[in-house]
């Protein structure tokens, strides 16, 4: 994939994936069949904009929970993610992807730029219960993220269809 092409397009089939949680449980995309999935790719637990987005989802959890499953993926080690979660618990899984295999499969791997290196572009996707991308937002920088109300609105519309 050329550097200027990022992320999956709406209508594409999302890649299957499997990652181990910090607790040692394996989570995989098949577990989220038949229900929408709000999938976030974060630059890192050290990123202030990522931390804010994670906290925003936590604060709006009661609105989001009935609409979709939520998973966050970050290209860090299990130890780094575990340390973060022990201080900032989340009501949804934040999965380490230390080899960045899932990040690469979704086309949001940032090889290098002035803004970072070997991390994920901040990305938000909504995937329907059949694994089709219904919404895709890939940020250009650490500050470029969709409004959470916009994501909730998209999930609400998807649940009505």
PDB file of C-alpha atoms in Angstrom:
ATOM      1  CA  UNK A   1       0.000   0.000   0.000  1.00  0.00           C
ATOM      2  CA  UNK A   2       1.530   3.359  -0.987  1.00  0.00           C
ATOM      3  CA  UNK A   3       2.192   5.805   1.822  1.00  0.00           C
ATOM      4  CA  UNK A   4      -0.488   8.207   0.576  1.00  0.00           C
ATOM      5  CA  UNK A   5      -3.239   5.566   0.759  1.00  0.00           C
ATOM      6  CA  UNK A   6      -4.421   5.076   4.322  1.00  0.00           C
ATOM      7  CA  UNK A   7      -7.099   2.960   5.862  1.00  0.00           C
ATOM      8  CA  UNK A   8      -9.971   0.950   4.557  1.00  0.00           C
ATOM      9  CA  UNK A   9     -12.751   2.376   2.427  1.00  0.00           C
ATOM     10  CA  UNK A  10     -16.409   2.238   3.397  1.00  0.00           C
ATOM     11  CA  UNK A  11     -17.864  -0.949   1.906  1.00  0.00           C
ATOM     12  CA  UNK A  12     -14.648  -2.967   2.210  1.00  0.00           C
ATOM     13  CA  UNK A  13     -14.474  -6.175   4.207  1.00  0.00           C
ATOM     14  CA  UNK A  14     -12.433  -5.637   7.364  1.00  0.00           C
ATOM     15  CA  UNK A  15      -9.463  -7.964   7.838  1.00  0.00           C
ATOM     16  CA  UNK A  16      -9.783 -10.672  10.448  1.00  0.00           C
ATOM     17  CA  UNK A  17      -7.515 -10.215  13.437  1.00  0.00           C
ATOM     18  CA  UNK A  18      -6.482 -11.841  16.675  1.00  0.00           C
ATOM     19  CA  UNK A  19      -4.677 -10.163  19.605  1.00  0.00           C
ATOM     20  CA  UNK A  20      -3.919 -11.061  23.190  1.00  0.00           C
ATOM     21  CA  UNK A  21      -5.233  -8.779  25.944  1.00  0.00           C
ATOM     22  CA  UNK A  22      -3.019  -7.623  28.800  1.00  0.00           C
ATOM     23  CA  UNK A  23      -4.847 -10.197  30.958  1.00  0.00           C
ATOM     24  CA  UNK A  24      -3.701 -12.953  28.588  1.00  0.00           C
ATOM     25  CA  UNK A  25      -7.032 -13.632  26.850  1.00  0.00           C
ATOM     26  CA  UNK A  26      -7.097 -13.843  23.069  1.00  0.00           C
ATOM     27  CA  UNK A  27      -9.662 -11.621  21.381  1.00  0.00           C
ATOM     28  CA  UNK A  28     -10.450 -11.966  17.700  1.00  0.00           C
ATOM     29  CA  UNK A  29     -12.662 -10.289  15.156  1.00  0.00           C
ATOM     30  CA  UNK A  30     -14.995 -13.290  14.951  1.00  0.00           C
ATOM     31  CA  UNK A  31     -16.128 -12.572  18.524  1.00  0.00           C
ATOM     32  CA  UNK A  32     -17.720  -9.358  17.310  1.00  0.00           C
ATOM     33  CA  UNK A  33     -19.863 -10.866  14.551  1.00  0.00           C
ATOM     34  CA  UNK A  34     -23.553  -9.983  14.431  1.00  0.00           C
ATOM     35  CA  UNK A  35     -22.992  -6.710  16.320  1.00  0.00           C
ATOM     36  CA  UNK A  36     -21.449  -3.424  15.209  1.00  0.00           C
ATOM     37  CA  UNK A  37     -17.858  -2.829  16.305  1.00  0.00           C
ATOM     38  CA  UNK A  38     -16.398   0.602  17.003  1.00  0.00           C
ATOM     39  CA  UNK A  39     -12.691   0.061  16.431  1.00  0.00           C
ATOM     40  CA  UNK A  40     -10.055   2.606  17.400  1.00  0.00           C
ATOM     41  CA  UNK A  41      -6.382   2.617  16.499  1.00  0.00           C
ATOM     42  CA  UNK A  42      -4.417   4.784  18.910  1.00  0.00           C
ATOM     43  CA  UNK A  43      -0.908   6.166  18.425  1.00  0.00           C
ATOM     44  CA  UNK A  44       0.106   5.149  21.938  1.00  0.00           C
ATOM     45  CA  UNK A  45      -0.858   5.321  25.595  1.00  0.00           C
ATOM     46  CA  UNK A  46       1.705   8.132  25.905  1.00  0.00           C
ATOM     47  CA  UNK A  47      -0.185  10.306  23.359  1.00  0.00           C
ATOM     48  CA  UNK A  48      -2.236  13.081  25.056  1.00  0.00           C
ATOM     49  CA  UNK A  49      -4.796  13.216  22.217  1.00  0.00           C
ATOM     50  CA  UNK A  50      -5.238   9.429  22.372  1.00  0.00           C
ATOM     51  CA  UNK A  51      -5.680   9.535  26.131  1.00  0.00           C
ATOM     52  CA  UNK A  52      -8.348  12.215  25.724  1.00  0.00           C
ATOM     53  CA  UNK A  53     -10.209  10.168  23.125  1.00  0.00           C
ATOM     54  CA  UNK A  54     -10.024   7.056  25.340  1.00  0.00           C
ATOM     55  CA  UNK A  55     -11.385   9.073  28.273  1.00  0.00           C
ATOM     56  CA  UNK A  56     -14.148  10.585  26.116  1.00  0.00           C
ATOM     57  CA  UNK A  57     -15.322   7.090  25.141  1.00  0.00           C
ATOM     58  CA  UNK A  58     -15.240   6.066  28.815  1.00  0.00           C
ATOM     59  CA  UNK A  59     -17.340   9.132  29.744  1.00  0.00           C
ATOM     60  CA  UNK A  60     -19.909   8.351  27.021  1.00  0.00           C
ATOM     61  CA  UNK A  61     -19.858   4.607  27.669  1.00  0.00           C
ATOM     62  CA  UNK A  62     -23.531   4.365  28.664  1.00  0.00           C
ATOM     63  CA  UNK A  63     -24.540   5.898  25.300  1.00  0.00           C
ATOM     64  CA  UNK A  64     -22.146   3.723  23.277  1.00  0.00           C
ATOM     65  CA  UNK A  65     -22.506   0.355  25.036  1.00  0.00           C
ATOM     66  CA  UNK A  66     -26.006  -0.491  23.703  1.00  0.00           C
ATOM     67  CA  UNK A  67     -24.991   0.444  20.150  1.00  0.00           C
ATOM     68  CA  UNK A  68     -21.734  -1.441  19.584  1.00  0.00           C
ATOM     69  CA  UNK A  69     -18.833  -3.385  20.949  1.00  0.00           C
ATOM     70  CA  UNK A  70     -15.722  -1.230  21.331  1.00  0.00           C
ATOM     71  CA  UNK A  71     -12.074  -2.196  20.949  1.00  0.00           C
ATOM     72  CA  UNK A  72      -8.948  -0.053  20.997  1.00  0.00           C
ATOM     73  CA  UNK A  73      -5.674  -1.211  19.452  1.00  0.00           C
ATOM     74  CA  UNK A  74      -2.278   0.304  20.138  1.00  0.00           C
ATOM     75  CA  UNK A  75       1.173  -0.602  18.794  1.00  0.00           C
ATOM     76  CA  UNK A  76       2.821  -1.084  22.171  1.00  0.00           C
ATOM     77  CA  UNK A  77       3.885  -3.965  24.389  1.00  0.00           C
ATOM     78  CA  UNK A  78       1.528  -5.708  26.762  1.00  0.00           C
ATOM     79  CA  UNK A  79       3.508  -4.339  29.716  1.00  0.00           C
ATOM     80  CA  UNK A  80       3.176  -0.745  28.511  1.00  0.00           C
ATOM     81  CA  UNK A  81      -0.559  -1.116  27.890  1.00  0.00           C
ATOM     82  CA  UNK A  82      -1.044  -2.937  31.208  1.00  0.00           C
ATOM     83  CA  UNK A  83       0.719  -0.161  33.115  1.00  0.00           C
ATOM     84  CA  UNK A  84      -1.508   2.442  31.463  1.00  0.00           C
ATOM     85  CA  UNK A  85      -4.709   0.462  32.152  1.00  0.00           C
ATOM     86  CA  UNK A  86      -3.800  -0.033  35.814  1.00  0.00           C
ATOM     87  CA  UNK A  87      -3.812   3.750  36.189  1.00  0.00           C
ATOM     88  CA  UNK A  88      -6.576   4.552  33.670  1.00  0.00           C
ATOM     89  CA  UNK A  89      -9.069   1.646  33.512  1.00  0.00           C
ATOM     90  CA  UNK A  90     -11.332   1.495  30.473  1.00  0.00           C
ATOM     91  CA  UNK A  91     -14.707  -0.257  30.095  1.00  0.00           C
ATOM     92  CA  UNK A  92     -13.600  -1.704  26.744  1.00  0.00           C
ATOM     93  CA  UNK A  93     -10.521  -3.719  25.708  1.00  0.00           C
ATOM     94  CA  UNK A  94      -7.346  -1.850  24.808  1.00  0.00           C
ATOM     95  CA  UNK A  95      -5.266  -4.432  22.969  1.00  0.00           C
ATOM     96  CA  UNK A  96      -1.520  -4.309  22.440  1.00  0.00           C
ATOM     97  CA  UNK A  97      -0.288  -4.938  18.893  1.00  0.00           C
ATOM     98  CA  UNK A  98       3.479  -4.832  19.498  1.00  0.00           C
ATOM     99  CA  UNK A  99       4.376  -6.177  16.030  1.00  0.00           C
ATOM    100  CA  UNK A 100       1.796  -3.825  14.487  1.00  0.00           C
ATOM    101  CA  UNK A 101       0.368  -6.680  12.413  1.00  0.00           C
ATOM    102  CA  UNK A 102      -3.270  -5.621  12.844  1.00  0.00           C
ATOM    103  CA  UNK A 103      -2.378  -1.950  12.443  1.00  0.00           C
ATOM    104  CA  UNK A 104      -0.701  -2.779   9.116  1.00  0.00           C
ATOM    105  CA  UNK A 105      -3.564  -5.016   7.945  1.00  0.00           C
ATOM    106  CA  UNK A 106      -5.996  -2.106   8.355  1.00  0.00           C
ATOM    107  CA  UNK A 107      -3.687   0.226   6.411  1.00  0.00           C
ATOM    108  CA  UNK A 108      -3.180   2.703   9.249  1.00  0.00           C
ATOM    109  CA  UNK A 109       0.510   2.042   9.965  1.00  0.00           C
ATOM    110  CA  UNK A 110       2.536   5.235  10.038  1.00  0.00           C
ATOM    111  CA  UNK A 111       6.055   4.332   8.960  1.00  0.00           C
ATOM    112  CA  UNK A 112       7.554   7.752   9.563  1.00  0.00           C
ATOM    113  CA  UNK A 113       6.694  11.437   9.528  1.00  0.00           C
ATOM    114  CA  UNK A 114       7.377  14.541  11.542  1.00  0.00           C
ATOM    115  CA  UNK A 115       4.500  13.523  13.814  1.00  0.00           C
ATOM    116  CA  UNK A 116       5.738  10.048  14.688  1.00  0.00           C
ATOM    117  CA  UNK A 117       7.305   6.814  13.589  1.00  0.00           C
ATOM    118  CA  UNK A 118       6.201   3.167  13.663  1.00  0.00           C
ATOM    119  CA  UNK A 119       2.807   3.986  15.165  1.00  0.00           C
ATOM    120  CA  UNK A 120      -0.796   3.951  14.007  1.00  0.00           C
ATOM    121  CA  UNK A 121      -2.484   6.913  12.427  1.00  0.00           C
ATOM    122  CA  UNK A 122      -5.288   7.839  14.832  1.00  0.00           C
ATOM    123  CA  UNK A 123      -8.204   5.995  13.275  1.00  0.00           C
ATOM    124  CA  UNK A 124     -11.841   5.243  14.035  1.00  0.00           C
ATOM    125  CA  UNK A 125     -13.844   2.623  12.169  1.00  0.00           C
ATOM    126  CA  UNK A 126     -17.351   1.283  12.451  1.00  0.00           C
ATOM    127  CA  UNK A 127     -17.652  -2.284  11.237  1.00  0.00           C
ATOM    128  CA  UNK A 128     -21.064  -3.927  10.908  1.00  0.00           C
ATOM    129  CA  UNK A 129     -21.950  -7.395  12.157  1.00  0.00           C
ATOM    130  CA  UNK A 130     -20.951  -8.922   8.820  1.00  0.00           C
ATOM    131  CA  UNK A 131     -17.460  -7.405   8.911  1.00  0.00           C
ATOM    132  CA  UNK A 132     -18.085  -4.590   6.413  1.00  0.00           C
ATOM    133  CA  UNK A 133     -16.623  -1.141   7.067  1.00  0.00           C
ATOM    134  CA  UNK A 134     -19.505   1.331   7.407  1.00  0.00           C
ATOM    135  CA  UNK A 135     -17.475   4.330   8.600  1.00  0.00           C
ATOM    136  CA  UNK A 136     -13.766   5.076   8.359  1.00  0.00           C
ATOM    137  CA  UNK A 137     -11.804   8.051   9.656  1.00  0.00           C
ATOM    138  CA  UNK A 138      -8.006   8.112   9.454  1.00  0.00           C
ATOM    139  CA  UNK A 139      -6.429  11.190  11.001  1.00  0.00           C
ATOM    140  CA  UNK A 140      -3.563  13.124   9.456  1.00  0.00           C
ATOM    141  CA  UNK A 141      -2.066  14.058  12.835  1.00  0.00           C
ATOM    142  CA  UNK A 142      -2.415  13.278  16.520  1.00  0.00           C
ATOM    143  CA  UNK A 143      -5.078  15.996  16.817  1.00  0.00           C
ATOM    144  CA  UNK A 144      -7.201  14.850  13.868  1.00  0.00           C
ATOM    145  CA  UNK A 145     -10.083  12.723  15.210  1.00  0.00           C
ATOM    146  CA  UNK A 146     -13.824  12.513  14.592  1.00  0.00           C
ATOM    147  CA  UNK A 147     -16.233  14.015  17.071  1.00  0.00           C
ATOM    148  CA  UNK A 148     -17.536  11.275  19.361  1.00  0.00           C
ATOM    149  CA  UNK A 149     -21.122  12.470  18.871  1.00  0.00           C
ATOM    150  CA  UNK A 150     -20.650  11.887  15.134  1.00  0.00           C
ATOM    151  CA  UNK A 151     -19.577   8.287  15.829  1.00  0.00           C
ATOM    152  CA  UNK A 152     -22.554   7.738  18.131  1.00  0.00           C
ATOM    153  CA  UNK A 153     -24.863   9.138  15.443  1.00  0.00           C
ATOM    154  CA  UNK A 154     -23.369   6.749  12.854  1.00  0.00           C
ATOM    155  CA  UNK A 155     -23.831   3.805  15.235  1.00  0.00           C
ATOM    156  CA  UNK A 156     -27.431   4.821  15.905  1.00  0.00           C
ATOM    157  CA  UNK A 157     -28.164   4.919  12.161  1.00  0.00           C
ATOM    158  CA  UNK A 158     -26.487   1.555  11.633  1.00  0.00           C
ATOM    159  CA  UNK A 159     -28.569  -0.024  14.399  1.00  0.00           C
ATOM    160  CA  UNK A 160     -31.777   1.277  12.783  1.00  0.00           C
ATOM    161  CA  UNK A 161     -31.019  -0.285   9.402  1.00  0.00           C
TER     162      UNK A 161
END
